[in-house]
Amino acid sequence: MKLNFLGKGSAFYPVYGNTGAYFLYGKELYLIDCGETAFDHLYHLVDLDEIEKVYVILTHLHADHVGSLGTLISYFYCLRQMQVHVVHPEHTIVELLTLEGIDKKGYVYTERLPENGAGLTAEPVEVKHAADMKCYGYILSDGEDCIYYSGDSSALPEQVLAGFLEGKIGRIYHDTSTHDSPNPSHCFYGRLEQWIPAKERSRVFCMHLDSPCEELLKEKGFQIVEVVK
Ligand SMILES: [Zn+2]
C-alpha cells in the first residue's frame, strides 16, 4: 500500500498543503481525509473521469481535514452520478455535510470502511487531539502491508506502539509538531523520540508539519512523507 500524499502541512502552515493521502486500486480511489486543499490537488493529479468508486476515510472534522469533502462529493454526484463512500466513526460528519447543503442522496455514510476491491481494512483508534471533538487514527491493512495513520494526535496509542515494536505494524505516519505545550493538540517530536527507539525511526514518517523542520526530524532518524507533485 503506497500512500500518495496530497500535502504534509498543518492547518496554520498552508505552504505544505493540508495533510492527507490517497491511493488507487484499479479504478477505485481511496482517500484519507479531504482538507481544504485536497480536492484541487487531487483534480490535477488523478483523472477523476476514470474513477468508478471513491472511499474517503476521515480522521476528524477540522477544516484542514474535511474542508473540500463537500466539493468532492458534489463533483462525483453531480457530474458522474456516483455516490462517494464517506467513512467516519462519528455521525457528526453527516450533520456537517447537511449544513453545507450536501444531500444525503449524494453519498453513502458508514461508520466503518465497507468491504472493498482493494481488500483494505481500516480499524479506527481514538486519539487525543481536540477537547471538543472525537478524533481517530487508523490501522490500515491490505493483507500484505499494515500501517498506522495518526490523523491529528498528540500521542501515540499504546496498542499502536506495541504493534509497531513487535513488527505487526510496518510503518507509522504521525502528526509531528515542533512545539510543545502542557496540553498539546499535536505531537511534539521530542515525544516521538521518547517513544520510538532510534533504530526503529526509519519506519516512522512525519506529517502535518508546522514549519520547514525536515532536516531536524531527519537528524533524529525519522522520515518525512513525500508529497506528490
Ligand atoms: Zn485537527
Short mmCIF file of C-alpha atoms and ligand atoms in Angstrom, two decimals:
data_model
loop_
_atom_site.label_atom_id
_atom_site.label_comp_id
_atom_site.label_asym_id
_atom_site.label_seq_id
_atom_site.Cartn_x
_atom_site.Cartn_y
_atom_site.Cartn_z
CA MET A 1 0.00 0.00 0.00
CA LYS A 2 1.72 3.13 -1.20
CA LEU A 3 0.21 6.30 0.17
CA ASN A 4 0.45 9.27 -2.16
CA PHE A 5 0.44 12.41 -0.04
CA LEU A 6 -1.56 15.41 -1.21
CA GLY A 7 0.03 17.59 1.45
CA LYS A 8 2.14 17.39 4.59
CA GLY A 9 1.32 20.68 6.32
CA SER A 10 -0.53 21.70 9.45
CA ALA A 11 -3.60 23.95 9.28
CA PHE A 12 -1.55 27.05 10.02
CA TYR A 13 1.30 26.20 7.65
CA PRO A 14 -0.52 26.02 4.29
CA VAL A 15 2.77 26.21 2.36
CA TYR A 16 2.87 22.40 2.53
CA GLY A 17 -0.82 21.81 1.69
CA ASN A 18 -3.26 20.07 4.02
CA THR A 19 -2.07 16.68 5.21
CA GLY A 20 -3.90 13.81 3.53
CA ALA A 21 -3.19 10.90 1.23
CA TYR A 22 -4.68 8.70 -1.46
CA PHE A 23 -4.04 5.55 -3.38
CA LEU A 24 -5.60 4.00 -6.42
CA TYR A 25 -6.64 0.38 -6.81
CA GLY A 26 -7.58 -0.01 -10.46
CA LYS A 27 -10.41 2.48 -10.92
CA GLU A 28 -11.07 2.80 -7.20
CA LEU A 29 -9.88 5.86 -5.32
CA TYR A 30 -9.12 5.63 -1.59
CA LEU A 31 -8.61 8.89 0.27
CA ILE A 32 -7.57 9.60 3.83
CA ASP A 33 -9.05 12.96 4.78
CA CYS A 34 -10.07 15.65 2.31
CA GLY A 35 -8.88 19.02 3.62
CA GLU A 36 -9.31 22.45 2.10
CA THR A 37 -6.53 21.98 -0.48
CA ALA A 38 -7.19 18.28 -1.22
CA PHE A 39 -9.81 18.39 -3.98
CA ASP A 40 -7.90 20.95 -6.04
CA HIS A 41 -4.67 18.96 -5.80
CA LEU A 42 -6.39 15.64 -6.48
CA TYR A 43 -8.18 17.08 -9.51
CA HIS A 44 -4.83 17.89 -11.09
CA LEU A 45 -3.22 14.53 -10.19
CA VAL A 46 -5.89 11.95 -10.95
CA ASP A 47 -8.17 11.58 -13.97
CA LEU A 48 -11.38 11.67 -11.95
CA ASP A 49 -13.45 10.77 -15.03
CA GLU A 50 -11.85 7.31 -14.96
CA ILE A 51 -12.71 6.66 -11.31
CA GLU A 52 -15.57 4.25 -10.63
CA LYS A 53 -15.56 4.12 -6.81
CA VAL A 54 -14.43 6.56 -4.13
CA TYR A 55 -13.86 5.88 -0.42
CA VAL A 56 -12.95 8.72 1.94
CA ILE A 57 -11.74 7.72 5.40
CA LEU A 58 -11.91 10.65 7.81
CA THR A 59 -9.82 11.20 10.92
CA HIS A 60 -11.77 14.20 12.28
CA LEU A 61 -13.76 17.23 11.24
CA HIS A 62 -11.31 20.15 11.37
CA ALA A 63 -11.40 22.13 8.11
CA ASP A 64 -7.86 21.16 7.09
CA HIS A 65 -9.11 17.53 7.08
CA VAL A 66 -12.62 17.80 5.64
CA GLY A 67 -12.70 21.27 4.04
CA SER A 68 -13.13 20.13 0.44
CA LEU A 69 -15.10 16.94 1.11
CA GLY A 70 -18.40 18.60 0.20
CA THR A 71 -17.00 19.66 -3.15
CA LEU A 72 -15.58 16.17 -3.82
CA ILE A 73 -18.97 14.59 -3.06
CA SER A 74 -20.83 17.14 -5.22
CA TYR A 75 -18.37 16.68 -8.08
CA PHE A 76 -18.93 12.92 -8.26
CA TYR A 77 -22.69 13.12 -7.61
CA CYS A 78 -23.50 15.97 -9.99
CA LEU A 79 -21.07 15.19 -12.81
CA ARG A 80 -20.74 11.40 -12.54
CA GLN A 81 -23.97 10.34 -10.76
CA MET A 82 -21.75 8.46 -8.29
CA GLN A 83 -22.02 8.27 -4.51
CA VAL A 84 -18.77 8.72 -2.61
CA HIS A 85 -18.39 6.39 0.39
CA VAL A 86 -17.74 8.52 3.48
CA VAL A 87 -16.24 6.66 6.45
CA HIS A 88 -16.05 8.12 9.96
CA PRO A 89 -16.92 6.59 13.36
CA GLU A 90 -18.92 9.71 14.35
CA HIS A 91 -22.26 10.61 12.76
CA THR A 92 -21.37 14.33 13.14
CA ILE A 93 -19.94 14.25 9.60
CA VAL A 94 -23.49 13.86 8.26
CA GLU A 95 -24.59 16.96 10.22
CA LEU A 96 -21.67 18.93 8.83
CA LEU A 97 -22.38 17.88 5.24
CA THR A 98 -26.10 18.64 5.67
CA LEU A 99 -25.25 22.17 6.84
CA GLU A 100 -23.08 22.52 3.75
CA GLY A 101 -26.07 21.67 1.58
CA ILE A 102 -24.87 18.19 0.63
CA ASP A 103 -27.91 15.96 0.27
CA LYS A 104 -27.74 12.50 1.85
CA LYS A 105 -28.54 11.02 -1.56
CA GLY A 106 -25.18 12.32 -2.75
CA TYR A 107 -23.05 9.94 -0.71
CA VAL A 108 -23.07 6.76 1.37
CA TYR A 109 -22.12 7.22 5.01
CA THR A 110 -20.81 4.33 7.10
CA GLU A 111 -19.07 4.26 10.49
CA ARG A 112 -16.65 1.61 9.25
CA LEU A 113 -14.98 1.04 5.90
CA PRO A 114 -17.18 -1.36 3.92
CA GLU A 115 -15.78 -4.34 2.03
CA ASN A 116 -13.92 -3.03 -0.97
CA GLY A 117 -11.99 -4.10 -4.05
CA ALA A 118 -8.58 -3.32 -2.55
CA GLY A 119 -9.28 -5.59 0.42
CA LEU A 120 -8.45 -2.64 2.65
CA THR A 121 -9.38 -2.69 6.30
CA ALA A 122 -9.34 0.46 8.45
CA GLU A 123 -9.54 -0.04 12.20
CA PRO A 124 -10.24 3.28 13.93
CA VAL A 125 -8.22 4.08 17.06
CA GLU A 126 -9.43 7.03 19.14
CA VAL A 127 -6.63 9.57 19.62
CA LYS A 128 -6.03 12.69 21.73
CA HIS A 129 -6.31 15.89 19.71
CA ALA A 130 -9.22 18.24 20.45
CA ALA A 131 -11.22 18.54 23.67
CA ASP A 132 -14.49 19.17 21.81
CA MET A 133 -14.27 16.58 19.06
CA LYS A 134 -13.59 12.85 18.79
CA CYS A 135 -10.58 12.15 16.58
CA TYR A 136 -9.28 8.91 15.14
CA GLY A 137 -6.16 7.35 13.78
CA TYR A 138 -6.46 4.19 11.67
CA ILE A 139 -4.66 0.90 11.47
CA LEU A 140 -4.81 0.23 7.74
CA SER A 141 -4.16 -3.17 6.24
CA ASP A 142 -4.46 -4.58 2.74
CA GLY A 143 -3.47 -8.10 3.73
CA GLU A 144 0.20 -7.58 2.86
CA ASP A 145 1.01 -4.27 4.44
CA CYS A 146 -0.15 -2.94 7.82
CA ILE A 147 0.39 0.71 8.70
CA TYR A 148 -0.84 3.25 11.25
CA TYR A 149 -2.04 6.70 10.19
CA SER A 150 -2.41 9.01 13.17
CA GLY A 151 -4.56 11.83 11.83
CA ASP A 152 -4.07 14.74 14.23
CA SER A 153 -2.90 13.31 17.51
CA SER A 154 -0.78 14.49 20.40
CA ALA A 155 0.11 10.96 21.44
CA LEU A 156 0.81 7.51 20.07
CA PRO A 157 -1.72 4.99 21.44
CA GLU A 158 -0.05 2.23 23.46
CA GLN A 159 -1.55 -0.58 21.39
CA VAL A 160 -0.13 1.01 18.23
CA LEU A 161 3.35 1.44 19.71
CA ALA A 162 3.30 -2.18 20.91
CA GLY A 163 2.18 -3.42 17.46
CA PHE A 164 4.88 -1.33 15.81
CA LEU A 165 7.69 -2.54 18.06
CA GLU A 166 6.53 -6.16 17.57
CA GLY A 167 6.64 -5.57 13.80
CA LYS A 168 2.92 -6.18 13.26
CA ILE A 169 2.59 -2.55 12.15
CA GLY A 170 5.22 -1.92 9.50
CA ARG A 171 5.12 1.87 9.32
CA ILE A 172 3.71 4.76 11.30
CA TYR A 173 2.58 8.02 9.71
CA HIS A 174 2.38 10.53 12.54
CA ASP A 175 1.37 14.10 13.26
CA THR A 176 4.64 15.83 14.19
CA SER A 177 4.97 19.28 15.73
CA THR A 178 7.96 21.43 16.65
CA HIS A 179 6.03 22.99 19.53
CA ASP A 180 5.48 21.51 22.95
CA SER A 181 2.87 22.63 25.43
CA PRO A 182 1.40 21.34 28.70
CA ASN A 183 -1.85 20.50 26.93
CA PRO A 184 -0.87 19.67 23.36
CA SER A 185 -3.13 19.12 20.35
CA HIS A 186 -0.30 17.81 18.19
CA CYS A 187 2.65 15.53 18.76
CA PHE A 188 5.88 17.26 19.74
CA TYR A 189 8.78 15.47 18.03
CA GLY A 190 10.53 15.11 21.40
CA ARG A 191 7.72 12.78 22.46
CA LEU A 192 8.17 10.66 19.34
CA GLU A 193 11.87 10.47 20.25
CA GLN A 194 10.97 9.20 23.71
CA TRP A 195 8.62 6.52 22.41
CA ILE A 196 10.44 5.31 19.29
CA PRO A 197 13.94 3.81 19.72
CA ALA A 198 16.46 5.31 17.28
CA LYS A 199 16.87 2.06 15.33
CA GLU A 200 13.13 1.93 14.56
CA ARG A 201 12.69 5.55 13.47
CA SER A 202 13.22 4.84 9.77
CA ARG A 203 9.75 3.24 9.87
CA VAL A 204 8.17 6.45 11.20
CA PHE A 205 7.03 9.08 8.68
CA CYS A 206 6.38 12.59 9.97
CA MET A 207 3.46 14.60 8.59
CA HIS A 208 1.30 17.62 9.46
CA LEU A 209 4.46 19.75 9.75
CA ASP A 210 4.09 23.24 11.24
CA SER A 211 7.33 24.63 9.76
CA PRO A 212 10.21 23.59 7.45
CA CYS A 213 11.59 21.18 10.08
CA GLU A 214 12.51 18.28 7.80
CA GLU A 215 16.27 18.41 8.44
CA LEU A 216 15.79 18.46 12.20
CA LEU A 217 13.49 15.42 12.04
CA LYS A 218 15.81 13.55 9.66
CA GLU A 219 18.73 14.17 12.05
CA LYS A 220 16.67 12.42 14.71
CA GLY A 221 16.30 9.45 12.36
CA PHE A 222 12.69 9.99 11.27
CA GLN A 223 11.43 10.04 7.70
CA ILE A 224 9.20 12.68 6.13
CA VAL A 225 6.23 11.90 3.92
CA GLU A 226 6.69 12.76 0.26
CA VAL A 227 4.04 14.92 -1.34
CA VAL A 228 3.06 14.06 -4.92
CA LYS A 229 3.71 16.93 -7.30
ZN ZN B 1 -7.16 18.87 13.77
#
